[in-house]
């Protein structure tokens, strides 16, 4: 177990706290309370407008939301501790101030996030589980992957190992997908994991630590050439804070990493919470009722453009007769183009367009039809995504643009995150940052290199982490704050010839290697158990 009292920077301040610190802490607590009241009131209002069917649904909703927010809470003290390690070990901020500051910027990062990472994670799940998220299989899926991720994160945190919450969650999703496929009857065509999507996310997780190590090392070497200030390359002396300009630089990098972490990691919980809400309260959350009625005309025009773009690739097949959903679902599950795929997709697009046109607006879709309309839209969007990614059928630039425009209309109606969900996740992440940060901070600050972290090393590692996570957020890729920052610290130690503690590097590597197989096995086993319980 990690020693959490080995460095004087981690000691609690003696005597009464200053007025500024009390004011900052009180302000942050007030913001959290306001956020809690807002999130709770918004959820209660939505439940009153569109009440679930049966009291059991309330219980499942409460448990699922509690576990999802618990995952983000654990994520806060597991991952965000990396952001405060450098400012604490360079005496730029006192521990309590650093943790509150980081928690506040995590909060803001979550609130301003785009949602691209959230739905990128969700798209890894088997499509039939997403379409049936309100069934026993859907609840088993959500509970299994969240519980598996929490168990592994708590275990690695207990031993002070900076393991990746992103890595853990993706492993959990893969485990659920594999077990779902294994439990399906032979020849049922049940889909498992979207391996092409998983490969893209896996590359981001694999390359980001290497980028962190190399970029931080190069940045430190460049700083030594360009910035001729000896005090920047010294270790802290006693308990004295660094010169003001260095202190400002380190606080700035801590702020950037915290904000970037919130905007990227916070989205993972958002995507899962949306699955929970769609499954339990579809009438309120399956469709984005904030879409303006004026968009209906544009949606119909975009649908016609998509049908026309696909017409050239129907290969002379007749118009699809019957229900097209099974054929499109089979294509999304197998990712193999069949003769009936394009006509079926054309038919599904026409059905969704006629539905929305008939109701006049998304908000006017009857409660009994919300789930069906949402599933049709989601299915069409996934089919178009797979066509664009696979290049089959081969589309011209004009055809690809028409399908992309229509997919944007679909995603506007189905892939949205209410503000109160962002606020709830931000609170969980911010509170987690302030609770259990010490174990990971000790590892990053003391046990990666053989010498004390210098000011330049801390700034280099955090600048690279901030830039890497921010870029990944733009492209909708989940990356590990833990891996990027800890590898960045290791890179600066190597570039500075400070030496690396082999035992720590070995433990970090083992945690990185074991995270995927353990989380896959754990979530798969939990999914199997919960399927039988539900």
Short mmCIF file of C-alpha atoms in Angstrom, two decimals:
data_model
loop_
_atom_site.label_atom_id
_atom_site.label_comp_id
_atom_site.label_asym_id
_atom_site.label_seq_id
_atom_site.Cartn_x
_atom_site.Cartn_y
_atom_site.Cartn_z
CA UNK A 1 0.00 0.00 0.00
CA UNK A 2 1.29 3.48 -0.87
CA UNK A 3 2.73 5.68 1.85
CA UNK A 4 0.74 8.91 1.81
CA UNK A 5 2.72 10.89 4.41
CA UNK A 6 6.30 10.61 3.13
CA UNK A 7 6.75 14.18 1.89
CA UNK A 8 6.36 17.44 3.83
CA UNK A 9 4.41 18.94 0.94
CA UNK A 10 1.59 16.54 1.77
CA UNK A 11 1.35 17.52 5.43
CA UNK A 12 -1.80 19.24 6.64
CA UNK A 13 -1.28 22.96 7.35
CA UNK A 14 -0.76 23.79 11.00
CA UNK A 15 -2.98 26.29 12.77
CA UNK A 16 -6.08 28.07 11.47
CA UNK A 17 -6.61 28.46 7.76
CA UNK A 18 -6.40 31.90 6.15
CA UNK A 19 -9.42 33.95 5.19
CA UNK A 20 -8.74 33.58 1.46
CA UNK A 21 -8.55 29.79 1.74
CA UNK A 22 -11.78 29.67 3.75
CA UNK A 23 -13.53 31.92 1.24
CA UNK A 24 -12.36 29.81 -1.72
CA UNK A 25 -13.40 26.58 -0.01
CA UNK A 26 -16.78 28.02 0.98
CA UNK A 27 -17.41 29.32 -2.53
CA UNK A 28 -16.62 25.93 -4.05
CA UNK A 29 -18.90 24.13 -1.57
CA UNK A 30 -21.68 26.61 -2.40
CA UNK A 31 -21.26 25.94 -6.12
CA UNK A 32 -21.44 22.19 -5.50
CA UNK A 33 -24.62 22.56 -3.45
CA UNK A 34 -26.24 24.72 -6.12
CA UNK A 35 -25.25 22.13 -8.73
CA UNK A 36 -26.71 19.30 -6.66
CA UNK A 37 -30.00 21.13 -6.20
CA UNK A 38 -30.15 21.99 -9.90
CA UNK A 39 -29.42 18.42 -11.03
CA UNK A 40 -31.90 16.90 -8.60
CA UNK A 41 -34.64 19.38 -9.45
CA UNK A 42 -34.12 18.87 -13.20
CA UNK A 43 -34.34 15.09 -12.88
CA UNK A 44 -37.46 15.29 -10.70
CA UNK A 45 -39.09 17.67 -13.19
CA UNK A 46 -38.35 15.31 -16.10
CA UNK A 47 -39.72 12.33 -14.16
CA UNK A 48 -42.91 14.24 -13.40
CA UNK A 49 -43.37 15.21 -17.05
CA UNK A 50 -42.64 11.69 -18.29
CA UNK A 51 -43.00 9.26 -15.35
CA UNK A 52 -41.48 5.77 -15.70
CA UNK A 53 -43.71 2.72 -15.80
CA UNK A 54 -43.63 1.09 -12.36
CA UNK A 55 -41.84 1.69 -9.06
CA UNK A 56 -39.11 -0.87 -9.89
CA UNK A 57 -37.87 1.44 -12.64
CA UNK A 58 -37.28 4.19 -10.06
CA UNK A 59 -35.14 1.79 -8.03
CA UNK A 60 -33.10 0.71 -11.06
CA UNK A 61 -32.71 4.33 -12.17
CA UNK A 62 -31.47 5.40 -8.73
CA UNK A 63 -29.00 2.50 -8.44
CA UNK A 64 -27.68 2.95 -11.98
CA UNK A 65 -27.18 6.71 -11.56
CA UNK A 66 -25.51 6.15 -8.18
CA UNK A 67 -23.05 3.65 -9.68
CA UNK A 68 -22.37 5.82 -12.76
CA UNK A 69 -21.64 8.87 -10.62
CA UNK A 70 -19.59 6.62 -8.31
CA UNK A 71 -17.44 5.73 -11.32
CA UNK A 72 -16.80 9.42 -12.00
CA UNK A 73 -16.10 10.01 -8.29
CA UNK A 74 -13.44 7.29 -8.33
CA UNK A 75 -12.16 8.68 -11.62
CA UNK A 76 -11.72 12.04 -9.89
CA UNK A 77 -9.42 10.91 -7.12
CA UNK A 78 -7.72 8.31 -9.31
CA UNK A 79 -6.91 10.33 -12.44
CA UNK A 80 -7.03 13.97 -11.44
CA UNK A 81 -4.44 13.43 -8.73
CA UNK A 82 -1.93 13.48 -11.56
CA UNK A 83 -2.77 17.11 -12.31
CA UNK A 84 -2.01 18.33 -8.78
CA UNK A 85 1.14 16.26 -8.19
CA UNK A 86 3.51 18.77 -9.77
CA UNK A 87 2.15 21.91 -8.08
CA UNK A 88 2.18 20.15 -4.71
CA UNK A 89 5.71 18.74 -5.02
CA UNK A 90 7.12 22.06 -6.23
CA UNK A 91 5.35 23.94 -3.38
CA UNK A 92 3.51 26.09 -5.92
CA UNK A 93 0.23 25.44 -4.10
CA UNK A 94 -0.66 23.93 -0.76
CA UNK A 95 -2.34 20.50 -1.11
CA UNK A 96 -5.81 21.68 -0.07
CA UNK A 97 -5.68 24.70 -2.37
CA UNK A 98 -4.34 22.60 -5.27
CA UNK A 99 -7.05 19.99 -4.92
CA UNK A 100 -9.89 22.53 -4.72
CA UNK A 101 -8.42 24.45 -7.67
CA UNK A 102 -8.10 21.29 -9.76
CA UNK A 103 -11.60 20.17 -8.79
CA UNK A 104 -13.04 23.51 -9.90
CA UNK A 105 -11.37 23.32 -13.33
CA UNK A 106 -12.43 19.71 -13.75
CA UNK A 107 -15.97 20.96 -13.07
CA UNK A 108 -15.68 23.61 -15.80
CA UNK A 109 -14.09 21.13 -18.22
CA UNK A 110 -17.05 18.78 -17.90
CA UNK A 111 -19.58 21.57 -18.37
CA UNK A 112 -18.00 22.78 -21.60
CA UNK A 113 -17.33 19.34 -23.13
CA UNK A 114 -18.66 18.50 -26.59
CA UNK A 115 -20.03 14.99 -25.99
CA UNK A 116 -18.03 13.48 -28.88
CA UNK A 117 -16.00 11.24 -26.56
CA UNK A 118 -19.14 10.13 -24.71
CA UNK A 119 -20.82 8.74 -27.82
CA UNK A 120 -17.52 7.40 -29.18
CA UNK A 121 -17.34 5.17 -26.09
CA UNK A 122 -21.00 4.14 -26.38
CA UNK A 123 -20.56 3.12 -30.02
CA UNK A 124 -18.23 0.32 -28.88
CA UNK A 125 -21.18 -1.52 -27.33
CA UNK A 126 -23.14 -4.15 -29.28
CA UNK A 127 -25.88 -2.41 -31.22
CA UNK A 128 -28.66 -4.74 -30.08
CA UNK A 129 -27.86 -3.97 -26.42
CA UNK A 130 -28.04 -0.24 -27.13
CA UNK A 131 -31.34 -0.63 -28.96
CA UNK A 132 -32.70 -2.67 -26.02
CA UNK A 133 -31.07 -0.67 -23.26
CA UNK A 134 -34.29 -0.69 -21.20
CA UNK A 135 -34.50 -4.50 -21.09
CA UNK A 136 -32.92 -6.94 -18.65
CA UNK A 137 -29.91 -7.31 -20.97
CA UNK A 138 -29.51 -3.53 -21.16
CA UNK A 139 -29.49 -3.09 -17.39
CA UNK A 140 -27.09 -6.02 -16.99
CA UNK A 141 -24.78 -4.34 -19.51
CA UNK A 142 -24.72 -0.98 -17.72
CA UNK A 143 -24.28 -2.41 -14.23
CA UNK A 144 -21.60 -4.92 -15.32
CA UNK A 145 -19.31 -2.49 -17.07
CA UNK A 146 -19.63 0.20 -14.38
CA UNK A 147 -19.03 -2.19 -11.48
CA UNK A 148 -16.04 -3.79 -13.21
CA UNK A 149 -14.47 -0.39 -13.87
CA UNK A 150 -15.02 0.79 -10.28
CA UNK A 151 -13.58 -2.41 -8.75
CA UNK A 152 -10.36 -2.25 -10.81
CA UNK A 153 -9.93 1.50 -10.28
CA UNK A 154 -10.31 1.14 -6.51
CA UNK A 155 -7.85 -1.76 -6.44
CA UNK A 156 -5.12 0.10 -8.33
CA UNK A 157 -5.76 3.27 -6.33
CA UNK A 158 -5.34 1.36 -3.05
CA UNK A 159 -1.83 0.36 -4.12
CA UNK A 160 -1.05 3.84 -5.44
CA UNK A 161 -0.80 2.75 -9.08
CA UNK A 162 -1.74 5.38 -11.66
CA UNK A 163 -3.95 3.10 -13.74
CA UNK A 164 -6.17 4.50 -16.49
CA UNK A 165 -9.93 4.87 -16.01
CA UNK A 166 -10.29 5.12 -19.80
CA UNK A 167 -8.39 1.88 -20.27
CA UNK A 168 -10.50 0.19 -17.61
CA UNK A 169 -13.84 1.32 -19.00
CA UNK A 170 -12.96 0.26 -22.55
CA UNK A 171 -11.87 -3.15 -21.28
CA UNK A 172 -15.17 -3.45 -19.43
CA UNK A 173 -17.11 -2.61 -22.60
CA UNK A 174 -15.16 -5.22 -24.58
CA UNK A 175 -15.87 -7.82 -21.88
CA UNK A 176 -19.61 -7.15 -22.06
CA UNK A 177 -19.56 -7.32 -25.86
CA UNK A 178 -17.68 -10.62 -25.92
CA UNK A 179 -19.91 -12.22 -23.28
CA UNK A 180 -23.03 -10.99 -25.08
CA UNK A 181 -21.82 -12.75 -28.22
CA UNK A 182 -20.87 -15.92 -26.35
CA UNK A 183 -24.26 -16.15 -24.63
CA UNK A 184 -26.21 -15.74 -27.87
CA UNK A 185 -27.61 -18.86 -29.60
CA UNK A 186 -25.48 -20.20 -32.44
CA UNK A 187 -26.30 -18.58 -35.77
CA UNK A 188 -28.30 -15.75 -34.20
CA UNK A 189 -26.09 -13.10 -35.78
CA UNK A 190 -25.64 -11.35 -32.43
CA UNK A 191 -22.93 -8.71 -32.64
CA UNK A 192 -20.05 -8.42 -30.24
CA UNK A 193 -17.47 -5.64 -30.17
CA UNK A 194 -17.00 -3.07 -32.92
CA UNK A 195 -13.34 -4.00 -33.38
CA UNK A 196 -12.64 -1.27 -35.92
CA UNK A 197 -13.85 1.36 -33.46
CA UNK A 198 -12.00 -0.38 -30.61
CA UNK A 199 -8.80 -0.40 -32.70
CA UNK A 200 -8.99 3.36 -33.23
CA UNK A 201 -9.51 4.00 -29.52
CA UNK A 202 -6.80 1.44 -28.68
CA UNK A 203 -4.29 3.27 -30.86
CA UNK A 204 -5.04 6.51 -29.02
CA UNK A 205 -4.54 4.80 -25.65
CA UNK A 206 -1.34 3.09 -26.83
CA UNK A 207 0.27 6.07 -28.54
CA UNK A 208 -0.62 8.78 -26.00
CA UNK A 209 1.86 7.56 -23.31
CA UNK A 210 4.62 7.31 -25.93
CA UNK A 211 3.78 10.83 -27.09
CA UNK A 212 3.81 11.98 -23.47
CA UNK A 213 7.24 10.45 -22.78
CA UNK A 214 8.96 11.69 -25.95
CA UNK A 215 7.30 15.10 -26.17
CA UNK A 216 7.95 15.96 -22.52
CA UNK A 217 11.59 14.90 -22.84
CA UNK A 218 12.05 16.99 -25.99
CA UNK A 219 10.26 19.97 -24.46
CA UNK A 220 12.54 19.87 -21.41
CA UNK A 221 15.64 19.75 -23.62
CA UNK A 222 14.29 22.63 -25.73
CA UNK A 223 13.61 24.68 -22.61
CA UNK A 224 17.21 24.19 -21.49
CA UNK A 225 18.42 25.60 -24.80
CA UNK A 226 15.95 28.48 -25.06
CA UNK A 227 15.28 29.52 -21.44
CA UNK A 228 18.52 30.37 -19.67
CA UNK A 229 17.11 30.70 -16.14
CA UNK A 230 18.97 28.34 -13.77
CA UNK A 231 16.27 28.51 -11.09
CA UNK A 232 13.82 26.83 -13.49
CA UNK A 233 15.90 23.64 -13.48
CA UNK A 234 16.35 23.38 -9.73
CA UNK A 235 14.46 21.25 -7.24
CA UNK A 236 12.44 23.08 -4.56
CA UNK A 237 14.43 24.22 -1.54
CA UNK A 238 12.77 23.29 1.71
CA UNK A 239 9.17 24.45 1.94
CA UNK A 240 9.76 27.70 0.03
CA UNK A 241 7.54 28.31 -3.00
CA UNK A 242 9.25 28.89 -6.35
CA UNK A 243 9.77 32.35 -7.87
CA UNK A 244 6.49 33.99 -8.81
CA UNK A 245 6.85 33.51 -12.59
CA UNK A 246 7.63 29.79 -12.17
CA UNK A 247 4.77 29.39 -9.73
CA UNK A 248 2.40 31.03 -12.22
CA UNK A 249 3.60 28.69 -14.99
CA UNK A 250 3.04 25.56 -12.88
CA UNK A 251 -0.39 26.68 -11.71
CA UNK A 252 -1.30 27.41 -15.34
CA UNK A 253 -0.27 23.91 -16.46
CA UNK A 254 -2.17 22.33 -13.54
CA UNK A 255 -5.21 24.33 -14.59
CA UNK A 256 -4.90 23.19 -18.19
CA UNK A 257 -4.53 19.51 -17.32
CA UNK A 258 -7.48 19.65 -14.91
CA UNK A 259 -9.70 21.36 -17.48
CA UNK A 260 -8.65 18.95 -20.25
CA UNK A 261 -9.21 15.96 -17.96
CA UNK A 262 -12.72 17.13 -17.14
CA UNK A 263 -13.58 17.74 -20.79
CA UNK A 264 -12.32 14.27 -21.84
CA UNK A 265 -12.73 11.85 -18.93
CA UNK A 266 -15.96 13.39 -17.69
CA UNK A 267 -17.66 12.43 -20.95
CA UNK A 268 -17.31 8.71 -20.28
CA UNK A 269 -19.75 8.93 -17.41
CA UNK A 270 -22.07 11.14 -19.45
CA UNK A 271 -22.43 8.55 -22.20
CA UNK A 272 -23.25 5.82 -19.70
CA UNK A 273 -25.72 8.00 -17.81
CA UNK A 274 -27.51 8.75 -21.09
CA UNK A 275 -27.84 5.00 -21.73
CA UNK A 276 -29.34 4.64 -18.25
CA UNK A 277 -31.80 7.48 -18.81
CA UNK A 278 -32.81 6.24 -22.26
CA UNK A 279 -33.43 2.77 -20.82
CA UNK A 280 -35.43 3.87 -17.78
CA UNK A 281 -37.15 7.07 -18.90
CA UNK A 282 -37.27 6.89 -22.72
CA UNK A 283 -40.18 9.29 -22.98
CA UNK A 284 -38.00 12.07 -21.50
CA UNK A 285 -34.52 11.24 -22.78
CA UNK A 286 -34.66 9.00 -25.86
CA UNK A 287 -35.11 12.01 -28.17
CA UNK A 288 -33.82 15.55 -27.91
CA UNK A 289 -37.05 17.49 -27.48
CA UNK A 290 -35.13 20.76 -27.64
CA UNK A 291 -34.71 20.39 -31.41
CA UNK A 292 -36.54 23.30 -33.00
CA UNK A 293 -39.71 22.48 -35.03
CA UNK A 294 -38.21 24.54 -37.86
CA UNK A 295 -35.57 21.83 -38.27
CA UNK A 296 -38.18 19.32 -39.44
CA UNK A 297 -38.18 20.70 -43.00
CA UNK A 298 -34.39 20.53 -43.13
CA UNK A 299 -34.47 17.00 -41.70
CA UNK A 300 -36.90 15.87 -44.42
CA UNK A 301 -34.75 17.46 -47.13
CA UNK A 302 -31.60 15.82 -45.74
CA UNK A 303 -33.37 12.45 -45.65
CA UNK A 304 -34.34 12.79 -49.29
CA UNK A 305 -30.74 13.66 -50.14
CA UNK A 306 -29.49 10.54 -48.33
CA UNK A 307 -32.00 8.27 -50.12
CA UNK A 308 -30.97 9.77 -53.46
CA UNK A 309 -27.25 9.31 -52.64
CA UNK A 310 -27.81 5.61 -51.88
CA UNK A 311 -29.92 5.02 -55.01
CA UNK A 312 -26.86 4.69 -57.23
CA UNK A 313 -25.61 1.81 -55.08
CA UNK A 314 -28.76 -0.32 -54.93
CA UNK A 315 -27.41 -2.33 -57.89
CA UNK A 316 -30.82 -2.53 -59.51
CA UNK A 317 -32.43 -4.15 -56.47
CA UNK A 318 -36.16 -3.48 -56.12
CA UNK A 319 -37.53 -1.25 -53.39
CA UNK A 320 -37.38 -3.03 -50.03
CA UNK A 321 -40.67 -4.60 -49.00
CA UNK A 322 -41.52 -5.30 -45.41
CA UNK A 323 -39.76 -4.16 -42.22
CA UNK A 324 -36.20 -2.97 -43.04
CA UNK A 325 -34.97 -2.89 -39.44
CA UNK A 326 -33.77 -6.51 -39.28
CA UNK A 327 -31.68 -6.14 -42.45
CA UNK A 328 -30.09 -2.88 -41.29
CA UNK A 329 -29.45 -4.31 -37.79
CA UNK A 330 -27.76 -7.34 -39.38
CA UNK A 331 -25.51 -5.04 -41.40
CA UNK A 332 -24.57 -2.95 -38.35
CA UNK A 333 -23.82 -6.13 -36.39
CA UNK A 334 -21.82 -7.94 -39.10
CA UNK A 335 -20.49 -4.85 -40.95
CA UNK A 336 -20.86 -6.91 -44.14
CA UNK A 337 -22.73 -5.36 -47.05
CA UNK A 338 -25.50 -7.60 -48.42
CA UNK A 339 -27.63 -7.08 -51.58
CA UNK A 340 -30.59 -6.00 -49.44
CA UNK A 341 -28.60 -3.60 -47.20
CA UNK A 342 -28.85 -0.44 -49.30
CA UNK A 343 -32.57 -0.82 -50.20
CA UNK A 344 -33.32 -1.60 -46.54
CA UNK A 345 -31.42 1.49 -45.37
CA UNK A 346 -33.25 3.64 -47.92
CA UNK A 347 -36.55 2.30 -46.61
CA UNK A 348 -35.56 2.94 -42.98
CA UNK A 349 -34.53 6.53 -43.77
CA UNK A 350 -37.88 7.13 -45.49
CA UNK A 351 -39.78 5.67 -42.51
CA UNK A 352 -38.01 7.93 -39.99
CA UNK A 353 -38.55 10.99 -42.21
CA UNK A 354 -42.25 10.24 -42.56
CA UNK A 355 -42.58 9.71 -38.80
CA UNK A 356 -41.00 13.04 -37.90
CA UNK A 357 -42.92 14.84 -40.65
CA UNK A 358 -46.18 13.29 -39.48
CA UNK A 359 -45.67 14.37 -35.87
CA UNK A 360 -44.55 17.87 -36.89
CA UNK A 361 -41.60 18.02 -34.47
CA UNK A 362 -39.40 15.80 -32.34
CA UNK A 363 -41.09 17.08 -29.19
CA UNK A 364 -44.49 16.00 -30.54
CA UNK A 365 -43.57 12.32 -30.92
CA UNK A 366 -46.05 10.37 -28.73
CA UNK A 367 -44.68 8.77 -25.58
CA UNK A 368 -45.55 5.29 -26.85
CA UNK A 369 -43.51 5.84 -30.03
CA UNK A 370 -40.47 7.66 -28.67
CA UNK A 371 -38.40 4.51 -28.16
CA UNK A 372 -39.16 3.18 -31.63
CA UNK A 373 -38.40 6.47 -33.39
CA UNK A 374 -35.16 6.87 -31.45
CA UNK A 375 -34.03 3.32 -32.26
CA UNK A 376 -34.79 3.83 -35.98
CA UNK A 377 -32.76 7.04 -36.01
CA UNK A 378 -29.86 5.49 -34.08
CA UNK A 379 -29.82 2.44 -36.35
CA UNK A 380 -29.75 4.57 -39.52
CA UNK A 381 -26.98 6.74 -38.06
CA UNK A 382 -24.82 3.73 -37.16
CA UNK A 383 -25.33 2.18 -40.61
CA UNK A 384 -24.21 5.42 -42.29
CA UNK A 385 -21.19 5.64 -39.94
CA UNK A 386 -20.11 2.12 -40.87
CA UNK A 387 -20.58 2.77 -44.60
CA UNK A 388 -18.43 5.90 -44.37
CA UNK A 389 -15.76 4.11 -42.37
CA UNK A 390 -15.60 0.94 -44.46
CA UNK A 391 -15.89 2.60 -47.86
CA UNK A 392 -18.49 0.02 -48.91
CA UNK A 393 -20.27 0.95 -51.05
CA UNK A 394 -17.79 3.41 -52.52
CA UNK A 395 -19.39 6.86 -52.41
CA UNK A 396 -18.59 9.94 -54.43
CA UNK A 397 -17.73 13.13 -52.55
CA UNK A 398 -21.24 14.50 -53.18
CA UNK A 399 -22.91 11.29 -51.96
CA UNK A 400 -20.70 11.11 -48.87
CA UNK A 401 -21.57 14.73 -48.01
CA UNK A 402 -25.30 14.03 -48.38
CA UNK A 403 -25.10 11.04 -46.02
CA UNK A 404 -22.94 12.97 -43.55
CA UNK A 405 -25.42 15.86 -43.50
CA UNK A 406 -28.32 13.49 -42.87
CA UNK A 407 -26.36 11.71 -40.13
CA UNK A 408 -25.84 15.09 -38.47
CA UNK A 409 -29.62 15.58 -38.40
CA UNK A 410 -30.07 12.15 -36.81
CA UNK A 411 -27.38 12.74 -34.20
CA UNK A 412 -28.87 16.11 -33.28
CA UNK A 413 -32.05 14.30 -32.27
CA UNK A 414 -30.50 11.23 -30.56
CA UNK A 415 -27.02 12.11 -29.30
CA UNK A 416 -27.47 14.87 -26.77
CA UNK A 417 -26.57 15.43 -23.12
CA UNK A 418 -28.85 17.51 -20.86
CA UNK A 419 -27.11 20.23 -18.86
CA UNK A 420 -28.07 18.65 -15.54
CA UNK A 421 -26.21 15.45 -16.49
CA UNK A 422 -23.06 17.48 -17.14
CA UNK A 423 -23.49 19.24 -13.81
CA UNK A 424 -23.97 15.95 -11.91
CA UNK A 425 -20.88 14.39 -13.52
CA UNK A 426 -18.88 17.57 -12.87
CA UNK A 427 -19.83 17.44 -9.17
CA UNK A 428 -18.86 13.76 -8.86
CA UNK A 429 -15.54 14.35 -10.61
CA UNK A 430 -14.78 17.49 -8.61
CA UNK A 431 -15.61 15.86 -5.26
CA UNK A 432 -13.56 12.79 -6.16
CA UNK A 433 -10.56 15.02 -6.86
CA UNK A 434 -10.77 16.47 -3.35
CA UNK A 435 -11.10 13.17 -1.49
CA UNK A 436 -8.58 10.49 -2.41
CA UNK A 437 -5.75 12.23 -4.22
CA UNK A 438 -2.77 11.45 -1.96
CA UNK A 439 -1.92 7.88 -3.01
CA UNK A 440 -1.49 8.69 -6.70
CA UNK A 441 0.26 12.01 -5.96
CA UNK A 442 2.95 10.18 -3.95
CA UNK A 443 3.66 7.83 -6.85
CA UNK A 444 3.88 10.58 -9.48
CA UNK A 445 5.82 13.01 -7.29
CA UNK A 446 8.30 10.66 -5.58
CA UNK A 447 8.47 7.23 -7.12
CA UNK A 448 8.97 7.69 -10.87
CA UNK A 449 12.36 9.43 -10.85
CA UNK A 450 15.31 8.98 -8.48
CA UNK A 451 15.60 12.71 -7.82
CA UNK A 452 13.13 15.37 -6.77
CA UNK A 453 10.90 16.81 -9.48
CA UNK A 454 12.26 20.14 -10.74
CA UNK A 455 10.10 23.07 -11.80
CA UNK A 456 10.93 22.60 -15.49
CA UNK A 457 10.16 18.88 -15.35
CA UNK A 458 6.75 19.48 -13.81
CA UNK A 459 5.89 22.21 -16.32
CA UNK A 460 7.07 20.10 -19.31
CA UNK A 461 5.07 17.03 -18.31
CA UNK A 462 1.89 19.00 -17.69
CA UNK A 463 2.14 21.14 -20.85
CA UNK A 464 2.41 17.98 -22.94
CA UNK A 465 -0.45 16.30 -21.05
CA UNK A 466 -2.67 19.36 -21.47
CA UNK A 467 -2.00 19.55 -25.23
CA UNK A 468 -2.40 15.80 -25.80
CA UNK A 469 -5.68 15.49 -23.91
CA UNK A 470 -7.06 18.65 -25.49
CA UNK A 471 -6.27 17.38 -29.00
CA UNK A 472 -7.87 14.01 -28.23
CA UNK A 473 -11.02 15.78 -27.04
CA UNK A 474 -11.28 17.66 -30.35
CA UNK A 475 -11.16 14.37 -32.28
CA UNK A 476 -13.51 12.53 -29.91
CA UNK A 477 -10.84 10.07 -28.70
CA UNK A 478 -10.62 8.94 -25.06
CA UNK A 479 -7.05 9.07 -23.73
CA UNK A 480 -5.60 8.41 -20.31
CA UNK A 481 -4.62 11.43 -18.23
CA UNK A 482 -2.77 9.02 -15.96
CA UNK A 483 -0.67 7.45 -18.69
CA UNK A 484 0.11 10.69 -20.50
CA UNK A 485 1.21 12.61 -17.41
CA UNK A 486 3.10 9.83 -15.62
CA UNK A 487 4.92 8.94 -18.85
CA UNK A 488 5.65 12.64 -19.33
CA UNK A 489 7.26 12.80 -15.86
CA UNK A 490 9.29 9.69 -16.74
CA UNK A 491 10.35 11.32 -20.03
CA UNK A 492 11.64 14.43 -18.26
CA UNK A 493 13.54 12.28 -15.76
CA UNK A 494 15.17 10.38 -18.63
CA UNK A 495 16.01 13.58 -20.53
CA UNK A 496 17.46 15.13 -17.37
CA UNK A 497 19.46 11.97 -16.67
CA UNK A 498 17.88 11.89 -13.24
CA UNK A 499 17.33 8.14 -13.38
CA UNK A 500 14.10 6.17 -13.13
CA UNK A 501 12.90 3.95 -10.30
CA UNK A 502 12.67 0.60 -12.05
CA UNK A 503 10.25 -0.90 -9.53
CA UNK A 504 7.71 1.89 -10.08
CA UNK A 505 8.04 1.76 -13.86
CA UNK A 506 7.58 -2.01 -13.69
CA UNK A 507 4.45 -1.64 -11.54
CA UNK A 508 3.04 1.00 -13.89
CA UNK A 509 3.72 -1.22 -16.88
CA UNK A 510 2.10 -4.21 -15.16
CA UNK A 511 -0.98 -2.15 -14.31
CA UNK A 512 -1.14 -0.99 -17.93
CA UNK A 513 -0.76 -4.53 -19.28
CA UNK A 514 -3.19 -6.13 -16.82
CA UNK A 515 -5.93 -3.50 -17.00
CA UNK A 516 -7.46 -4.72 -20.27
CA UNK A 517 -7.54 -8.49 -19.58
CA UNK A 518 -8.68 -8.06 -15.97
CA UNK A 519 -11.44 -5.59 -16.80
CA UNK A 520 -12.55 -7.73 -19.78
CA UNK A 521 -12.78 -10.85 -17.62
CA UNK A 522 -14.40 -9.03 -14.69
CA UNK A 523 -17.08 -7.26 -16.74
CA UNK A 524 -17.80 -10.40 -18.78
CA UNK A 525 -18.31 -12.43 -15.61
CA UNK A 526 -20.50 -9.73 -14.04
CA UNK A 527 -22.58 -9.48 -17.22
CA UNK A 528 -23.16 -13.25 -17.19
CA UNK A 529 -24.19 -13.16 -13.51
CA UNK A 530 -26.45 -10.13 -13.89
CA UNK A 531 -28.15 -11.54 -16.99
CA UNK A 532 -29.23 -14.51 -14.90
CA UNK A 533 -30.24 -12.33 -11.93
CA UNK A 534 -32.32 -9.93 -14.03
#
